[in-house]
């Protein structure tokens, strides 16, 4: 959108400059011929330039090839300026200031064009200076002595009007447009961020409602196994709700600070499963990282299952036990999660395929969702996993103004 606006502005400015230049050159040629008594090359050059310039504009209106049309116009202007400068006093000609306008306009198109025409015009100006210093007299000054002041006056007015009345005026108008456009974009982005925060807030509330419904459902069930299953589902829902709550609380709506999330999640799970009076220690060693929602939720569910399994099957007593969670970054997108406990552990014969535990199956499935791999660490007491995974690409980018 910004590129299209810039192209539209440059095209409009280009057409305006060329229309005005053509009209002024025609008037200038008439003044030169009828009033200033300049009868040969200069007025002819001005007329030919005006006609070719208008034909070039018609070519653009038909074909819409702005780059080609611009380069033709610039080359025509450069040739006409060189001829008129050479036949009106060379390095002392007031028309030489048109070279500066050509450089200025070329930089408005692209930086590369600006550099090309800058060094070209510097070279041409140097050649004109050398021709003047060596008094080669190749080009005759057509401006009569009594018309030099008027020729200088009109040439300078021409340059000032094009530079100030056209370029500067339109550039100021464009800057004002960009300024107000930026303000509008900032307001729109602020509304968008507010809306996204509200969405996260509502998702969190809806998930907490689901959690409350599961809790109510569990109260009326006598079967301990079913009750435990519902409680596990409730914990999974709460682990997702925490992600949305943290996104709602942050300025950056695309990522959450993961260490605080794991601390809150682990504290909730220990209290939920083991009660408030327990001797379980949770050792958390997580680097200062922010993860996007596409990674945070499956990773949070994985950690939820690992901690839940540790509390239910690994650490069976409340008088001790330790859960360790370590998250390190290997490369830009690769992470290593070490998670486990010092409890009883389970035999090697139990695998996700043979186990009846949904939690164990989820740990392995969520690892695959994170494009990772999982190893059971047999060197440590209890159940411990080494999980490598990648950060999943973001589906949403934060709204920002540069």
C-alpha angles and dihedrals in degrees: 000000000000091000091052091049091050092048091048091051094048092048092050092048092046093053093046093050093048095047092050093043092052093050093045092048091053091050091044091052091051091050091047093050101040104030110019094042093232100146111166137039102001100055091039090052092049092051095045091047092051094049094046091045092053090047088051090054090050088051089055094047088054101041103023092218098147098174094052093042091049093051092048090050093048093048091048090050092047094050093046092048092050092050095046092045092051093048095045103053106303113232089006094053115116087216089071088083087075087076088069091053091052091053091046093051093045091056089053089062102046138331091242092053089048093054094046094052093040094058092039092054092043088055093047092048090051091051091049090050092050090048089053095045093049090047091225090160092205092144121048119224104241096189110101116231093246092051099048095094092049092046090050091047094051093043092052092046088051092052094044093048094049093045099041106021096043113017099034095039094050092042090054090049090051092049090052090049091050091048094053091042090055091050090051092048091050091052092047091049091048089054090047092051091048090051093049091049089051090051091052089047092051093045088052091050092048092050090049088051089053089049091052091049091051089049091052090047092052092055092064095048120093098186106098094205094052090044090054091050092053090047090053091051089050090054091050091052091048092050089058093044090056091058092054091044092054092047089052091052096049131081090220102068095190102061141033130213098251103201093061090046093054091045091053093043095049092046090051093048095048091050093043097050104028101026129235095291103068137124096220119132122205114202110199122188109172126153121234099274136146118213129196122242093255089062100029097060100049090040090049091051090049092051089045091055094045093050092043091052090048092051095044103038109010105043103035098165128064095218097082149338138127134233118197126199121182126174121185134172118234102177136350093289104014124090136178121215119193110190132162149100141251094238132112099298125200132264123268090245090073111086134161088265096050098034122095089204113111089199094062092047090050092052091057094040093049090050089057090047088056089052089245144123132238133212129182109231105226093178093076132066116256125007116328132165134199107206124183118192144159130239108255117234116264122254090195131042122202116257109249139163119218 
